[in-house]
């Protein structure tokens, strides 16, 4: 019960008796009456004062201290009864550091019939600073009793005997900071250990955080499971704990539940027993290593598993729905996990720490996966692979999610960032190793040198080029601030900076530094300076005097990145071999860039010279100032300069116009002189520099004129990304066909040459080489998206064959393109057919493709129907609603529909996804990024003013302002050049 005042205080108020009337007044009676009145006033004053003191201890919602059931709050005569309530550590956003948890003994009883649980946690603590308060985290838990014991014994019962009880004066929750407070009668003393026992109960939640429930169908029967998601601050929803990363401890967990269920946790089951009375099963798990609370995990489910073993004896199991396990859908992820554990052990030269690793595939989860130590949880789409219906791109994405989570067993679980401001220390490394680890599994995919560029570097530079961006390391004060650090800046920029640093150091020294970092900080916490120190020591051991901290602080403590401009000298005072190199903060809004031009970086610029027939070896130039002059070898007039070789640096490169023209001519004449990575980089830089107004609009359009002769996937992929962005800017303009026709001119010849993949005949994955399959897919997607009639006819034919024969012969690698094109071109019956197949399919990858295809319709009635149907989790999984809204918004026929739906349902959507880090940001960004009219901008401003939306909404506002600005400043020039190019083609 929450009481604004305690009854103990109320009892101390003396209530005066009413004086009897018509009584003769005597002097002594008058004097006694007067003294009584004075005494009454004094007592009431004390009572009021104490009431105010008590009120000060309440939370902002007025909830006061909660007395322990069955015990009083103590009398004034007891020691500690007059503690100073002016010192209130629970009002601070961070936990006090006077008590350090050493071990948790957590015992839970889980009731799957009514989705509740009860438990008792016993926390062994070390006192380092004297305190009369135990302050820890608890959120949405009903605490029934608490006790505190002194002594060093490990067991609860022994502790009671060896030590002694510490009287709890009162205990209460402080919801504003999700804290629970125990006020003690006497101080806890430094250098001693204590144990706090707390009994509690709570609900197994519907929301996808804390300890939550999920369901699935097996043989048309609905079954339930429950699983945890504690990162970043949700362990406190499941048990009282010190829920900050630095408070590492060991954990012993017992789970009691109906024996029809299986229970899993971080460690193997140490013992199992069945109760005599009710037949319930109790699983006690082995103690964990020291770890942060948010890596503790458990699940209660009806799943089955398959297992394998590593060469070092680690047991690897994959748990999923029984039908998924029996079909072999988990076999692929299981086998690559076994290989990855060996790879990481060898790369880091640090052994995996636990005896087992379980992978758990759940029907719904707020993220792709969570790297709980020894029990990694994945949403099904990121772990289960059906060879008959899964495309190569789906396989690649699933592979990289698994690679990411296994890397976290070292970067995150073993060594954990001290605080959330450096979350990139784990997420950046895991994202970087997605590409390194995938290259280990499939060397021919060439991920780190190619796909990393388009999928990480180019993507995050779009985000980091906004004035609403932030440093990769940013201050985090409140728990509510933690959400904003989990974004693509932490993941993708972190990965890009790590890749840049690895290339500067060289692989051998980089690995040596990482090994030293992991060994030094294993089972503990680390901050960014700890990493910089180890990498600097590795460099110095090889005689290279580079201070990594001095270099990297400029990249991590300030937002954004530079654009490096390289110009050949035109001055009589300089030699023709001199080049002028300048750096400035790249922003899409140049007005903002001019307001704040104080940023400087220490840039490892790589440069090469080339001509029609050859290119020189690269040179490394360190750029530290705004403008510098550097001397290269003598250059001929027809020689060109190329910066950021293989795109290893986190910066854009601009050139003077003559150099851009020479590079464009080189691509037209002999593009293979320039590496695949740099061809992709030139395309991305040119289009984005033009969008920011730093290049004329015709430069990138002329550059992609070489694409008909391009045979490599990566430059096509880079081009398609920037062309799709332009497509969404232009698809509602009057002259859109000029743009789409120009794109098709570049695509058509290569599209016809590559053709379509053969129909499905056997269930194989990656039949052709990865690069060939991906290029073919990219060309088909471009051709169908921009209106190639042959591509449209082919898609309609394949869909019609499927409907008439009820046999799907469409190759998995292009199913998403065919389904979407068919739905957009064909009638309502096709939409209904796809909707039916979505509900009847059991393959998670196929369901995802079918659902997205439904958003491609030109019929606004069907799009509106889909949006409303998606609100029901019985029809569309909760996490897929966001994708439905975003994909409807990408459809020009549904853009305003999705935008209106988003605003109308904001309260519901924000309550459903508001705490789920990425999901809310993904929704806001996805539904607004292609708004580009003045009216839509004003609607967004009004919505932002009335509803807020946090950093994601501020970023969305800047993106839409940039879209509107591009139309105002550049659309006319853009179309003028296309008109001219079209006339020249017609006349030619």
Tab-separated table of N, CA, C and O in Angstrom, residues 103-108 251-255 264-266 283-288 296-299:
chain	number	residue	atom	x	y	z
A	103	UNK	N	27.007	-11.244	-5.109
A	103	UNK	CA	26.338	-12.463	-5.571
A	103	UNK	C	24.834	-12.328	-5.355
A	103	UNK	O	24.388	-11.824	-4.326
A	104	UNK	N	24.070	-12.784	-6.357
A	104	UNK	CA	22.616	-12.840	-6.260
A	104	UNK	C	22.191	-14.304	-6.187
A	104	UNK	O	22.645	-15.127	-6.997
A	105	UNK	N	21.328	-14.607	-5.221
A	105	UNK	CA	20.658	-15.906	-5.207
A	105	UNK	C	19.184	-15.610	-5.495
A	105	UNK	O	18.471	-15.065	-4.648
A	106	UNK	N	18.735	-15.936	-6.698
A	106	UNK	CA	17.404	-15.562	-7.164
A	106	UNK	C	16.565	-16.814	-7.356
A	106	UNK	O	16.962	-17.732	-8.073
A	107	UNK	N	15.409	-16.859	-6.674
A	107	UNK	CA	14.515	-18.012	-6.766
A	107	UNK	C	13.148	-17.535	-7.224
A	107	UNK	O	12.538	-16.675	-6.590
A	108	UNK	N	12.685	-18.097	-8.337
A	108	UNK	CA	11.425	-17.656	-8.934
A	108	UNK	C	10.469	-18.829	-9.098
A	108	UNK	O	10.895	-19.929	-9.462
A	251	UNK	N	25.557	-14.841	-10.306
A	251	UNK	CA	24.137	-15.109	-10.130
A	251	UNK	C	23.899	-16.606	-10.000
A	251	UNK	O	24.417	-17.392	-10.807
A	252	UNK	N	23.110	-16.975	-8.995
A	252	UNK	CA	22.563	-18.335	-8.899
A	252	UNK	C	21.060	-18.210	-9.083
A	252	UNK	O	20.411	-17.423	-8.389
A	253	UNK	N	20.514	-18.997	-9.988
A	253	UNK	CA	19.099	-18.877	-10.331
A	253	UNK	C	18.397	-20.212	-10.170
A	253	UNK	O	18.917	-21.249	-10.590
A	254	UNK	N	17.211	-20.180	-9.555
A	254	UNK	CA	16.333	-21.348	-9.497
A	254	UNK	C	14.991	-20.971	-10.098
A	254	UNK	O	14.431	-19.915	-9.764
A	255	UNK	N	14.468	-21.812	-10.977
A	255	UNK	CA	13.169	-21.588	-11.597
A	255	UNK	C	12.243	-22.753	-11.251
A	255	UNK	O	12.572	-23.915	-11.506
A	264	UNK	N	15.273	-22.487	-19.308
A	264	UNK	CA	16.637	-22.241	-19.760
A	264	UNK	C	17.172	-21.000	-19.069
A	264	UNK	O	16.423	-20.100	-18.711
A	265	UNK	N	18.488	-20.950	-18.914
A	265	UNK	CA	19.134	-19.746	-18.400
A	265	UNK	C	20.555	-19.686	-18.946
A	265	UNK	O	20.928	-20.476	-19.821
A	266	UNK	N	21.346	-18.757	-18.408
A	266	UNK	CA	22.697	-18.540	-18.931
A	266	UNK	C	23.586	-19.768	-18.760
A	266	UNK	O	24.421	-20.065	-19.616
A	283	UNK	N	14.310	-26.197	-11.352
A	283	UNK	CA	15.635	-26.283	-11.967
A	283	UNK	C	16.553	-25.268	-11.294
A	283	UNK	O	16.232	-24.074	-11.229
A	284	UNK	N	17.661	-25.748	-10.789
A	284	UNK	CA	18.662	-24.842	-10.222
A	284	UNK	C	19.852	-24.817	-11.177
A	284	UNK	O	20.422	-25.863	-11.495
A	285	UNK	N	20.208	-23.613	-11.603
A	285	UNK	CA	21.264	-23.452	-12.608
A	285	UNK	C	22.596	-23.146	-11.926
A	285	UNK	O	22.648	-22.552	-10.847
A	286	UNK	N	23.660	-23.565	-12.575
A	286	UNK	CA	25.003	-23.321	-12.043
A	286	UNK	C	25.258	-21.821	-11.934
A	286	UNK	O	24.711	-21.030	-12.716
A	287	UNK	N	26.093	-21.404	-10.978
A	287	UNK	CA	26.401	-19.971	-10.839
A	287	UNK	C	27.072	-19.422	-12.093
A	287	UNK	O	27.868	-20.116	-12.741
A	288	UNK	N	26.766	-18.195	-12.403
A	288	UNK	CA	27.356	-17.528	-13.577
A	288	UNK	C	28.711	-16.934	-13.223
A	288	UNK	O	29.034	-16.764	-12.045
A	296	UNK	N	21.780	-11.256	-17.519
A	296	UNK	CA	21.070	-12.400	-16.957
A	296	UNK	C	19.845	-12.682	-17.836
A	296	UNK	O	19.206	-11.753	-18.343
A	297	UNK	N	19.513	-13.949	-18.014
A	297	UNK	CA	18.384	-14.300	-18.889
A	297	UNK	C	17.800	-15.629	-18.475
A	297	UNK	O	18.492	-16.482	-17.913
A	298	UNK	N	16.506	-15.793	-18.741
A	298	UNK	CA	15.862	-17.090	-18.589
A	298	UNK	C	14.640	-17.162	-19.484
A	298	UNK	O	14.137	-16.139	-19.965
A	299	UNK	N	14.182	-18.368	-19.704
A	299	UNK	CA	12.983	-18.583	-20.501
A	299	UNK	C	12.277	-19.840	-20.022
A	299	UNK	O	12.926	-20.786	-19.566
